[in-house]
Tab-separated table of C-alpha atoms in Angstrom:
chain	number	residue	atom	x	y	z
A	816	UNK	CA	-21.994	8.995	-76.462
A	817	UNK	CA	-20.708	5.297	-75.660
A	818	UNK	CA	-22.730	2.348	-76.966
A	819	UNK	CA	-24.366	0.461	-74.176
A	820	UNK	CA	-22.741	-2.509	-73.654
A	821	UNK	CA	-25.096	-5.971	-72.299
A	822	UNK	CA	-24.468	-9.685	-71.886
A	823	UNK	CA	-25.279	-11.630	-74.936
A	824	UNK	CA	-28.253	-13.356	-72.715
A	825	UNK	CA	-29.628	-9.339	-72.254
A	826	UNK	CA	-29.010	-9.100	-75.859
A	827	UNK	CA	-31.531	-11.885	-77.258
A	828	UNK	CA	-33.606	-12.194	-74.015
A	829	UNK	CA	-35.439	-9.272	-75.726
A	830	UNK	CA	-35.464	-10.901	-79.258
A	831	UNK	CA	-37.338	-14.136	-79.264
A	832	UNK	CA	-40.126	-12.624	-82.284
A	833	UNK	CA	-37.236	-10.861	-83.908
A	834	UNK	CA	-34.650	-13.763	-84.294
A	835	UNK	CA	-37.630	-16.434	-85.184
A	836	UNK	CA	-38.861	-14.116	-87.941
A	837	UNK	CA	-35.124	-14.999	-89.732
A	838	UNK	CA	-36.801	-18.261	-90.005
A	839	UNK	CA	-40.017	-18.815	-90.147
A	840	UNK	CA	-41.037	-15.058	-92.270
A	841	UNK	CA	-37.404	-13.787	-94.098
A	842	UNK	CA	-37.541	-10.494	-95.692
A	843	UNK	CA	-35.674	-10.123	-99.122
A	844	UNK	CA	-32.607	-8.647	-96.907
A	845	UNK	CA	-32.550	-12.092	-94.966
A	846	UNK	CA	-33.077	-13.998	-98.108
A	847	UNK	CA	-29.847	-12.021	-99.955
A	848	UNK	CA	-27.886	-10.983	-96.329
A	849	UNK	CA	-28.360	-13.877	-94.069
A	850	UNK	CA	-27.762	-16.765	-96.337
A	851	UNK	CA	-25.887	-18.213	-93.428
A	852	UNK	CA	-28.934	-18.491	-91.362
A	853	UNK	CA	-30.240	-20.875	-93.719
A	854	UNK	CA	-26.935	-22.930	-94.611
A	855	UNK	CA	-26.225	-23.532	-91.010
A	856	UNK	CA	-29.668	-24.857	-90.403
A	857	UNK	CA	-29.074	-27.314	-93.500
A	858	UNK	CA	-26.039	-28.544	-92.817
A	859	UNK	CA	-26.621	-29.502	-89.142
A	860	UNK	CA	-30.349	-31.281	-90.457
A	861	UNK	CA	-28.226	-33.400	-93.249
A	862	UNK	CA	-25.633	-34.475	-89.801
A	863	UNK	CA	-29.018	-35.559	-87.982
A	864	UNK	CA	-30.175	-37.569	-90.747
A	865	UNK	CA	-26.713	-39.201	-91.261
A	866	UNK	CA	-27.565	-40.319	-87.528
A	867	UNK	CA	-31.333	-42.070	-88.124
A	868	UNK	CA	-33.017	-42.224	-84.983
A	869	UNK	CA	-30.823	-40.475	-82.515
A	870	UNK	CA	-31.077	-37.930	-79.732
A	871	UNK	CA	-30.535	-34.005	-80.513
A	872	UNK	CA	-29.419	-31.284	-77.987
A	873	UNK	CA	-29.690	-28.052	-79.276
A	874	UNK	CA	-27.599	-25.127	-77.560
A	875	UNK	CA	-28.375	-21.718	-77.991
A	876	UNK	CA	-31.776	-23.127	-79.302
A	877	UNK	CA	-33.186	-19.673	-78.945
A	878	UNK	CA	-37.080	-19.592	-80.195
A	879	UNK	CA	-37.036	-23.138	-81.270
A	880	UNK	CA	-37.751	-22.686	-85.222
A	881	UNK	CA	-34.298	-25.079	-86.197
A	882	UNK	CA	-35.616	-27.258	-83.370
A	883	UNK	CA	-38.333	-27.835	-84.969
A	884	UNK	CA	-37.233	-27.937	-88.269
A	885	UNK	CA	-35.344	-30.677	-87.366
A	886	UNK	CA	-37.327	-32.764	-85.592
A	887	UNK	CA	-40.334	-32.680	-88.379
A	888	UNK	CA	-37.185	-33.381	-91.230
A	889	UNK	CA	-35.348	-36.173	-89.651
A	890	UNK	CA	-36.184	-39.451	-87.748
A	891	UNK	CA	-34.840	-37.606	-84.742
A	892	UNK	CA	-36.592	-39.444	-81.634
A	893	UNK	CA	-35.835	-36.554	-79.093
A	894	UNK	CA	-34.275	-32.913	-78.607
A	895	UNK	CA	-33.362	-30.784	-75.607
A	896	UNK	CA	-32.705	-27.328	-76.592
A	897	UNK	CA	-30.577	-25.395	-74.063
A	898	UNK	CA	-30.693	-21.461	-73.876
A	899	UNK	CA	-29.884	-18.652	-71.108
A	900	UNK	CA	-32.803	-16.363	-72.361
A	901	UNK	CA	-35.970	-17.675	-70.651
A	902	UNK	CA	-38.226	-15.792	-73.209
A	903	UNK	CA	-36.708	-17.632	-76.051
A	904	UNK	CA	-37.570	-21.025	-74.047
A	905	UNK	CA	-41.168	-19.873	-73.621
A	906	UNK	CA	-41.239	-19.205	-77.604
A	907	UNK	CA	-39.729	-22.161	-78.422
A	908	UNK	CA	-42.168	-24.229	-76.304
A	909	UNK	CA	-45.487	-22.887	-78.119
A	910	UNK	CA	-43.938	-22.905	-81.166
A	911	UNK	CA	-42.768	-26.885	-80.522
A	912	UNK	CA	-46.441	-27.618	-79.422
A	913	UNK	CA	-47.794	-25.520	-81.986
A	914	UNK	CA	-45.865	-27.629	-84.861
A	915	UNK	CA	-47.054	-30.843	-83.224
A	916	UNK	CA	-43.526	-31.685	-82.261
A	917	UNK	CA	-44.108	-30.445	-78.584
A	918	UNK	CA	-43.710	-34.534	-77.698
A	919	UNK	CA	-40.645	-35.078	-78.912
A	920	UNK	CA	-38.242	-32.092	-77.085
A	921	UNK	CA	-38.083	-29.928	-74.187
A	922	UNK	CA	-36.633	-26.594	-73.517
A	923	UNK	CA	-34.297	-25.548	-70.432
A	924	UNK	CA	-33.108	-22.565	-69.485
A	925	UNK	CA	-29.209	-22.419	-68.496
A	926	UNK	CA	-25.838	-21.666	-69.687
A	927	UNK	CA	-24.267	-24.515	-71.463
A	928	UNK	CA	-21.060	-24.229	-70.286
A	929	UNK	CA	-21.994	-24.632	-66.606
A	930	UNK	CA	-25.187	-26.503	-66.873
A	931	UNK	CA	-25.364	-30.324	-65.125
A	932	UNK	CA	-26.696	-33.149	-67.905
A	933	UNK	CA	-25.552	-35.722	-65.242
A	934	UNK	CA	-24.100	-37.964	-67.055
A	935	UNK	CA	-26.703	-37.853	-70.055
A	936	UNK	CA	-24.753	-37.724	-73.878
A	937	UNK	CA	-26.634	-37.102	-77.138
A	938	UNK	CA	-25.757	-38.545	-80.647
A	939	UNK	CA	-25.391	-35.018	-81.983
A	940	UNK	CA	-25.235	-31.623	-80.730
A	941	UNK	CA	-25.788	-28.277	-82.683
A	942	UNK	CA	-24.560	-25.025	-82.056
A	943	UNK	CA	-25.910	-22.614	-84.775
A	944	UNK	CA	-25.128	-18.905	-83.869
A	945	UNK	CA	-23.714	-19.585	-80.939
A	946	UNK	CA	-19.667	-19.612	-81.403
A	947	UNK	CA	-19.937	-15.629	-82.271
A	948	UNK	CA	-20.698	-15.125	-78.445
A	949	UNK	CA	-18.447	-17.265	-76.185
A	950	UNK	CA	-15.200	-15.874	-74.843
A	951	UNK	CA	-14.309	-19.400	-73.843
A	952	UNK	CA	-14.656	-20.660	-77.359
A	953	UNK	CA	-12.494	-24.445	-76.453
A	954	UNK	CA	-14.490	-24.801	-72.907
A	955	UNK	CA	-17.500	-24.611	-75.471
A	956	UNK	CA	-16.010	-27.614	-77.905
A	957	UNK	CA	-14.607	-29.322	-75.081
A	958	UNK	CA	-18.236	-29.684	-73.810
A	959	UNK	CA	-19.359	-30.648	-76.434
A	960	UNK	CA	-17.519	-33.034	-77.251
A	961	UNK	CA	-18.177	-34.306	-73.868
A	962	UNK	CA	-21.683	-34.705	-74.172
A	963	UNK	CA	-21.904	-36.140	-77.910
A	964	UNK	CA	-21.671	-39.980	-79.194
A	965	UNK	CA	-21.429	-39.337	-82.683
A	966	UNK	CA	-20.996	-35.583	-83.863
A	967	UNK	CA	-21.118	-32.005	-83.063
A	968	UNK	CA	-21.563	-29.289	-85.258
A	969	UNK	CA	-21.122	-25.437	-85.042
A	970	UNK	CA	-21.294	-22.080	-87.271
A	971	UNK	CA	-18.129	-19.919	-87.402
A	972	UNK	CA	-18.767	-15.922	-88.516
A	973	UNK	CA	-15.476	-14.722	-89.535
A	974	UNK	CA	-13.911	-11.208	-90.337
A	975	UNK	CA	-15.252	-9.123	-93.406
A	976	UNK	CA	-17.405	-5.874	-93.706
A	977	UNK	CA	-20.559	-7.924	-92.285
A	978	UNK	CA	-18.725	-8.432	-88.776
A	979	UNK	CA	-17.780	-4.863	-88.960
A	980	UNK	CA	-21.028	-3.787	-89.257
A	981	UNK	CA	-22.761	-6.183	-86.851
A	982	UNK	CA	-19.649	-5.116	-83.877
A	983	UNK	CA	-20.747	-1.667	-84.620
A	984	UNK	CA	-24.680	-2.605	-84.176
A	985	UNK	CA	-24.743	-5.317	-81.374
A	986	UNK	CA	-24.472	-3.917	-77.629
A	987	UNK	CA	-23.253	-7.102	-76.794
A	988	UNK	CA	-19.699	-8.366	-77.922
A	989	UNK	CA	-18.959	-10.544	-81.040
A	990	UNK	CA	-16.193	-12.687	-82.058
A	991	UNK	CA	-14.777	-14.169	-85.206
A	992	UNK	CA	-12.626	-16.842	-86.172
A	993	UNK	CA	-10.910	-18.050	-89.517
A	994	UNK	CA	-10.511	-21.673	-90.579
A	995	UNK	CA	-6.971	-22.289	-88.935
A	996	UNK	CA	-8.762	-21.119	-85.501
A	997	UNK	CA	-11.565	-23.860	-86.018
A	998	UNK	CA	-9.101	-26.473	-86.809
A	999	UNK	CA	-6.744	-25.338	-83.463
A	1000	UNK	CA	-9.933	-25.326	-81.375
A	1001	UNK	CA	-10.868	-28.866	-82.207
A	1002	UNK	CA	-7.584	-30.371	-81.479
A	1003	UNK	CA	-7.684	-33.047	-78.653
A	1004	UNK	CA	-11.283	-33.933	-79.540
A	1005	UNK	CA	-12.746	-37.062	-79.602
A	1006	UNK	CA	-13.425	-37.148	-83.131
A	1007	UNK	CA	-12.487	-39.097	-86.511
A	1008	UNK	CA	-12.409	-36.549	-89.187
A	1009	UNK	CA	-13.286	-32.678	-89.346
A	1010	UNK	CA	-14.998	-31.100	-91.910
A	1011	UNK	CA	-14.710	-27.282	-92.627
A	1012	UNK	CA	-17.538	-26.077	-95.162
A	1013	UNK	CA	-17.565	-22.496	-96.275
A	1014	UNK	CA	-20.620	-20.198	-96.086
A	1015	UNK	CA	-21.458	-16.749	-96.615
A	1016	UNK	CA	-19.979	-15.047	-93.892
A	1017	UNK	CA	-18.097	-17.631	-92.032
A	1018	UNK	CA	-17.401	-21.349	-91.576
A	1019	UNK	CA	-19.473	-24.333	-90.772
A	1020	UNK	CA	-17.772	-27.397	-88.477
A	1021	UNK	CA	-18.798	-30.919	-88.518
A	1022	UNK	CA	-17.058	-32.926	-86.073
A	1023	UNK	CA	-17.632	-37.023	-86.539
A	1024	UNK	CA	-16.421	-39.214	-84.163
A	1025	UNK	CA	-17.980	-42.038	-86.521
């Protein structure tokens, strides 16, 4: 029988208790599996430091947990996390309130790539998790770009048993990308230097424009 096939936003819209449990209560798989969770989430907190008191936007911010992570680790003085799946806003919401960061962000539902800001740019934006399911992968960096005044910052899975296994798992589809892919993509950016930092499983991007 054929694997059911559903939108990425069908995909997670289910998985709000699931995907925050990476974070906030890892099993020992997690901890030895899905290093990259945790790298990821480091690497875009040290960027928002290097920034002081700036603004955040978060796409893909699913349940909220590097949200808040963020905000309580950083002198961050707002975020706006951005996600299609409407349950992962709700979860993301009592879990911002919850933390005592509720103040500080807000949570809307819509697709990045066609939402409105109206003219309104953060200092840094963070895709974590996000780059595995866009087909339009340099609309994505494009708009982000767009929208940031001093970096942008995104996880890259690449090829390798893991991305076998998770293409054979996920009913919704996955890509990956290698390091000469990242580089291509970023081309025509408005940015100063590019760094590419290896993690387990794929790539991390940081983008300054400082």
């Amino acid at each position: 029988m054929s694997k059911t096939i559903h939108t990425a936003q069908q995909y997670w819209d289910v998985r709000s208790d699931l995907f925050a449990n990476y974070y906030k209560k890892p099993s020992m798989f997690d901890k030895m599996f899905r290093k990259a969770v945790y790298t990821r989430t480091a690497v875009m907190l040290n960027t928002i430091k290097e920034c002081g008191k700036c603004t955040v936007l978060d796409i893909g911010s699913g349940p909220g947990v590097n949200s808040v992570t963020w905000l309580k680790n950083s002198d961050a003085s707002f975020l706006m996390g951005i996600d299609f799946a409407e349950n992962m806003n709700e979860y993301a919401r009592k879990n911002a309130a919850a933390e005592g960061v509720g103040d500080r962000c807000k949570f809307v539902a819509g697709d990045f790539l066609t939402y409105d800001f109206k003219g309104e740019k953060f200092d840094v934006a963070c895709a974590a998790g996000v780059t595995d399911y866009v087909k339009d992968i340099e609309a994505l960096v494009k708009k982000m770009d767009a929208v940031t005044n001093k970096a942008f910052v995104a996880s890259w899975p690449i090829g390798g048993l893991r991305m076998a296994l998770r293409r054979y798992r996920y009913t919704c589809p996955v890509f990956q990308y290698n390091e000469a892919d990242v580089r291509r993509i970023h081309e025509g950016c408005n940015i100063k230097s590019l760094d590419i930092i290896p993690m387990q499983g794929g790539l991390m991007s940081v983008a300054r424009k400082y």
